[in-house]
Structure formats: C-alpha cells, structure tokens
C-alpha atoms as one frame of an Amber mdcrd trajectory, in Angstrom:
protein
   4.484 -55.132  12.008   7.448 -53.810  10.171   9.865 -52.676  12.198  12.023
 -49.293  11.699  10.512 -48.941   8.158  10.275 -45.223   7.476   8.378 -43.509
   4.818   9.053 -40.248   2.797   9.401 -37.617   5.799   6.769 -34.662   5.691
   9.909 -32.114   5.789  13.073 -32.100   5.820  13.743 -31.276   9.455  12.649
 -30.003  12.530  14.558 -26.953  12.223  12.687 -26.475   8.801   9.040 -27.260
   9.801   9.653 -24.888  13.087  11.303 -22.034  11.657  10.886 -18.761  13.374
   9.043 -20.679  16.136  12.458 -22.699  17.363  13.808 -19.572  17.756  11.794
 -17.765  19.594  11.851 -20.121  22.590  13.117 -19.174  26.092  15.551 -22.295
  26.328  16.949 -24.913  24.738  15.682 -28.565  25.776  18.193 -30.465  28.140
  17.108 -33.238  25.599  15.172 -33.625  22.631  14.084 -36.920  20.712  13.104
 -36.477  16.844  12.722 -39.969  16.212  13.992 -39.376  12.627  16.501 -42.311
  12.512  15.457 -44.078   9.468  16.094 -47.254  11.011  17.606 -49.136  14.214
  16.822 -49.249  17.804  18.262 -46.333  18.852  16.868 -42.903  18.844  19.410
 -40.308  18.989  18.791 -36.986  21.443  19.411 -34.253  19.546  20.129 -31.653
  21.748  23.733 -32.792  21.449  23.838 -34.177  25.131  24.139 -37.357  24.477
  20.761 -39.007  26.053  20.250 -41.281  23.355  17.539 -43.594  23.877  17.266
 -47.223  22.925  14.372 -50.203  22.479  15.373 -52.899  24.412  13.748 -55.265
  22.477  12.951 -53.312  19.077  11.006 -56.412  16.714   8.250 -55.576  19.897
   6.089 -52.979  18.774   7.994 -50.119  17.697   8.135 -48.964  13.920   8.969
 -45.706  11.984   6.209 -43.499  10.335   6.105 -40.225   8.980   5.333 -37.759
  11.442   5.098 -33.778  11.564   8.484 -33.016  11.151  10.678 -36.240   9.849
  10.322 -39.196  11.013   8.079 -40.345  13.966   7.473 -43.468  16.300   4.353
 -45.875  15.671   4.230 -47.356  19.074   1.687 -50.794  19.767   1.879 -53.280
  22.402   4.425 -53.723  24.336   7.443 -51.942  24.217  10.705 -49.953  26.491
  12.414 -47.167  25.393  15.386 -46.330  27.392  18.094 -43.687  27.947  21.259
 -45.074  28.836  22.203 -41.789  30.736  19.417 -39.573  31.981  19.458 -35.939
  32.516  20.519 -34.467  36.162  17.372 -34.425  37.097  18.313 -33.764  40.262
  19.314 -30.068  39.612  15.983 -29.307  38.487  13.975 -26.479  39.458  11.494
 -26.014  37.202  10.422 -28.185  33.880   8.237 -28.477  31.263   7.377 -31.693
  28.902   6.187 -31.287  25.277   5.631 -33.979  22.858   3.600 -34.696  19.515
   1.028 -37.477  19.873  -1.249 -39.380  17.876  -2.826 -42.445  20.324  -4.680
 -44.922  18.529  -5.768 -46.776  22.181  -5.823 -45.963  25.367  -5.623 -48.226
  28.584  -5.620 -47.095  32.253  -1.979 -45.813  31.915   0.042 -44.654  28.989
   3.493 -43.072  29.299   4.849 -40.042  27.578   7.808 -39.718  29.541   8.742
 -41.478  33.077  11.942 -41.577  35.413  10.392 -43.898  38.269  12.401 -43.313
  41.543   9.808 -43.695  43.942   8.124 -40.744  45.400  10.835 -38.552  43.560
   9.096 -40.073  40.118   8.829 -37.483  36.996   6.017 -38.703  34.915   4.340
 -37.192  31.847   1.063 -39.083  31.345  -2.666 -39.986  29.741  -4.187 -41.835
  32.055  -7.749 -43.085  33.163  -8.636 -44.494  30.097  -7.797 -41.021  27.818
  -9.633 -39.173  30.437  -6.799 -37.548  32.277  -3.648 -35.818  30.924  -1.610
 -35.540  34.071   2.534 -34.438  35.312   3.417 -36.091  38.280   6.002 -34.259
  40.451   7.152 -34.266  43.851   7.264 -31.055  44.770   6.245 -30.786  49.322
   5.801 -34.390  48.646   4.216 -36.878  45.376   1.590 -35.111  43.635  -0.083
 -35.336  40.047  -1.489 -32.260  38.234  -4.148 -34.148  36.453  -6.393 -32.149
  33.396  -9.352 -33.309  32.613  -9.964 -34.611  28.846 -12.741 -36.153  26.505
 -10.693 -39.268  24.784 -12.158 -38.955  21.486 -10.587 -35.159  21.382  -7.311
 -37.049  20.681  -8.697 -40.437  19.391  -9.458 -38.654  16.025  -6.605 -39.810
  14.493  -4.789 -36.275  14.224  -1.970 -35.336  15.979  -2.097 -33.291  19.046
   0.678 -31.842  21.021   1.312 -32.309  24.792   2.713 -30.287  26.936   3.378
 -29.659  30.947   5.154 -27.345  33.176   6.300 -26.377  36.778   7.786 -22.899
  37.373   8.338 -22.890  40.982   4.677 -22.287  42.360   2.261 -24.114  39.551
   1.904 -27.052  38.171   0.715 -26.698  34.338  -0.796 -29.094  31.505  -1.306
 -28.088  27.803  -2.981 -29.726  25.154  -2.895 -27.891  21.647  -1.577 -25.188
  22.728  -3.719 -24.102  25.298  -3.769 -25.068  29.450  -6.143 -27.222  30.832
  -5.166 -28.351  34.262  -3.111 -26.185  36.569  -2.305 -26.882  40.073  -0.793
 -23.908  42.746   1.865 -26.071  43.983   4.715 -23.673  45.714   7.872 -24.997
  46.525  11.164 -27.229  45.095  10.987 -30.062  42.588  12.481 -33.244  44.454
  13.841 -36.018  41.936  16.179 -38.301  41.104  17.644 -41.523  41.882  18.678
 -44.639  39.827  15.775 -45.277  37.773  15.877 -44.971  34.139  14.250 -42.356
  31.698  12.123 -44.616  30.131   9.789 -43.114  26.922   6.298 -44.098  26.020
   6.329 -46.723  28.829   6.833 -47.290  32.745   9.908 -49.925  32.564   7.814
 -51.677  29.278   4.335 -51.505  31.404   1.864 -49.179  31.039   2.456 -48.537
  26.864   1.740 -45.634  25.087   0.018 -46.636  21.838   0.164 -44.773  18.822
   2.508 -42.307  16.729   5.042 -40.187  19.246   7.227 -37.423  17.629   9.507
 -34.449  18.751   9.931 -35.229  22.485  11.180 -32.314  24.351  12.848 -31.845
  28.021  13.566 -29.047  29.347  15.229 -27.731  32.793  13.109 -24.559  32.837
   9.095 -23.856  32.644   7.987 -22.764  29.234   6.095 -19.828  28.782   2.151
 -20.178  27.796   3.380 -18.429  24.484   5.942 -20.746  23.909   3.815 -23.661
  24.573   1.789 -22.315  21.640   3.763 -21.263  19.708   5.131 -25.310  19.285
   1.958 -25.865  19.082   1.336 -23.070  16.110   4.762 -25.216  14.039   3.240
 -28.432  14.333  -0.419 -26.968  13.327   1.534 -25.113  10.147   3.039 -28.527
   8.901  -0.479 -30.032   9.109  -1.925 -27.346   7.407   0.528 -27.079   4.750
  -0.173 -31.180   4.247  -3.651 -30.725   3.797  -3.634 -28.148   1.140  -1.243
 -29.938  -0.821  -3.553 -32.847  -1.235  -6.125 -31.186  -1.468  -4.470 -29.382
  -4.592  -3.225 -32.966  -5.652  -6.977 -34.356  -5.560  -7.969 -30.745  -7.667
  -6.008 -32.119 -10.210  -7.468 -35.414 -10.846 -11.218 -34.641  -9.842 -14.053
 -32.694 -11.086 -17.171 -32.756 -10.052 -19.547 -34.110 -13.799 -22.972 -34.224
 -14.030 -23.155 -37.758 -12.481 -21.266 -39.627  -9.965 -20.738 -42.389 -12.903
 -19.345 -39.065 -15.471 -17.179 -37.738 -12.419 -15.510 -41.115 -12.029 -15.301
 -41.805 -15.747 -13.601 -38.226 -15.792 -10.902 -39.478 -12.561 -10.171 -42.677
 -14.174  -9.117 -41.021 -17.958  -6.764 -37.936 -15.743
C-alpha cells in the first residue's frame, strides 16, 4: 500500500466543512486529530496543545485518503499510533469521544482511542466482531458502556461518526448522531498513569481497520445536540459530495432509447 499518499481533499478545512456547527459547541477539544498532513508519520493535534501523534512504524498499514473534511487515515493491518505526551487525564471529570469512521473489517477488538493503565484504562471501542460500540471508564471501579450494533450498519462503506460521553452520572454512546447505549453510572472518572494514548490500536494490537478522520477529545461531556450537530457537518459534506457528482454524471449521461444509443451518446460527450 502507498503510504502517506493523499488525494485532492473534499474541502479545504475543517473549519470550512463545519461552519456554524464548530461554533456552536460547548467546549473546545483538549485535543483534536485532523489527519490532514499530506504526508509523514506524524499527525499533528490541532487544538494547539501539542499532543501530536506519531506511527511508530509508518510503511505498516497506514496511508492518507480523502476524508470528510481534508485529509483522512486509511488504516489496515497492523499499525500504532502514538502521542508522545497525553492529555492530563487525570483531571478529568467528565469526557466525551467523537470520531469519523469508515471500517472496512472488523475483528473482536478495534480501537478508536485507548490510554491502557490498567483498571484506570480510557477506551473508545467497536468490539465483538462490529457488534458492540462501547467507552470503557472507571468510574466506582472498570466498567464498559457497551451499545448494541448491526455490523453491516457501518460496513456499508459510508462514513459514520462515533461518539461517547460521561457527565458525572451516565455513561453515553452515539452513533450518527443519535444515542444508543447509555449506562447510569454516578460518581468520579478515575484515570491515568504511564500508558500511552495510543489511536486506532491497543499498543499496535487490536487494529482499527478502515478510514479514521477528525478525532476529537474533550475534558467535558457533550451535549446530545452537540453530538448531532457534528454529526449534521459531516452529513452536509457528504451530501454536498453526492450532488456534485451526481450533477457531474448529468452532464455526460442521458438516458436514449437503448442502452447501446445511451452509451453511444456518453462516449461522443
């Protein structure tokens, strides 16, 4: 596979594609991963905090597509994205997760995000084979809120955004906008420790595999309405790319009295 080959982005930012959207969040993310390098192992966090992450070894399946909004990571095989300095994540009371996927394959396991420090783990997850989409907390001890899911929702080949939070008394999970797990979970978020943030894999086990784009983190639980309205940007820029081919196609196809006259009438436009 090519690596860090990037096609013509989709727009020409995330600040562009989200608009109105951005702004109308409740926070900023403690860190945020665009994955719009156009080429080299690291991907840069653009919050501006400096939690830039890096492929330890990037020739291992890890490449550059275009995604929603820029650039985007095409993720096979093995792989181990790491942050050379992690968020406090310590200080955390509350959190939510969101990230733009596209899987092409599931196995048991397959990371979104993970900081693996024992029972004091943060882990953003599919799991089960596609079947689960589950946050993993330790909040009165380990415990996964884990959302039930039909693989083949999200093994269409579209992407679908991800989301989870914890505001102090529930554990949430979104998928396109709209919650499907939820767990009453009162009480303090306990995390922290040595381990690494690690994206799309557990320490280079348990692989995500497929496109990844706009990874968010934040130190504060998201709002249903700002889940969707993430959600809503992403589903605009897909929108917006479908009617423009579909205009583009307009232009070279019309529908003849045969198939052989329509194609006759393609190949001369």
């Amino acid at each position: 596979m090519a690596v860090f080959r990037r096609r013509r982005p989709a727009v020409r930012s995330v600040a562009a594609a989200m608009g109105c959207a951005a702004a109308a969040l409740a926070a900023d993310p403690v860190a945020h991963w665009t994955f719009d390098e156009p080429s080299g192992a690291v991907c840069r966090d653009a919050s501006g905090h400096g939690f830039d992450a890096t492929f330890a070894n990037p020739a291992s399946g890890a490449g550059r597509i275009t995604g929603l909004f820029g650039g985007a990571l095409q993720l096979q095989g093995g792989h181990r994205l790491a942050c050379g300095r992690a968020p406090d994540v310590a200080a955390f009371r509350q959190i939510t997760v969101s990230a733009w996927t596209q899987p092409r394959a599931f196995d048991r396991y397959n990371e979104i995000l993970r900081k693996e420090d024992g029972d004091r783990r943060i882990l953003f997850s599919f799991q089960e084979n596609g079947r689960v989409l589950s946050l993993g907390l330790n909040v009165g001890g380990y415990v996964e809120c884990d959302a039930k899911l039909d693989p083949a929702r999200v093994l269409d080949g579209e992407w679908h955004h991800c989301a989870a939070t914890f505001d102090g008394r529930a554990m949430r999970v979104f998928l396109d906008g709209a919650e499907i797990g939820r767990l009453e979970r009162p009480g303090v978020i306990a995390a922290g420790g040595g381990a690494a943030m690690v994206i799309a894999s557990s320490e280079g086990h348990e692989c995500f595999q497929g496109g990844l784009d706009d990874l968010r983190l934040y130190d504060t639980a998201l709002g249903p309405q700002d889940i969707a309205d993430l959600h809503a940007a992403g589903l605009a820029v897909l929108l917006r790319a479908r009617a423009g081919a579909a205009q583009a196609l307009e232009t070279i196809w019309t529908d003849a009295a045969t198939f052989a006259e329509t194609l006759a009438a393609a190949r001369r436009t």
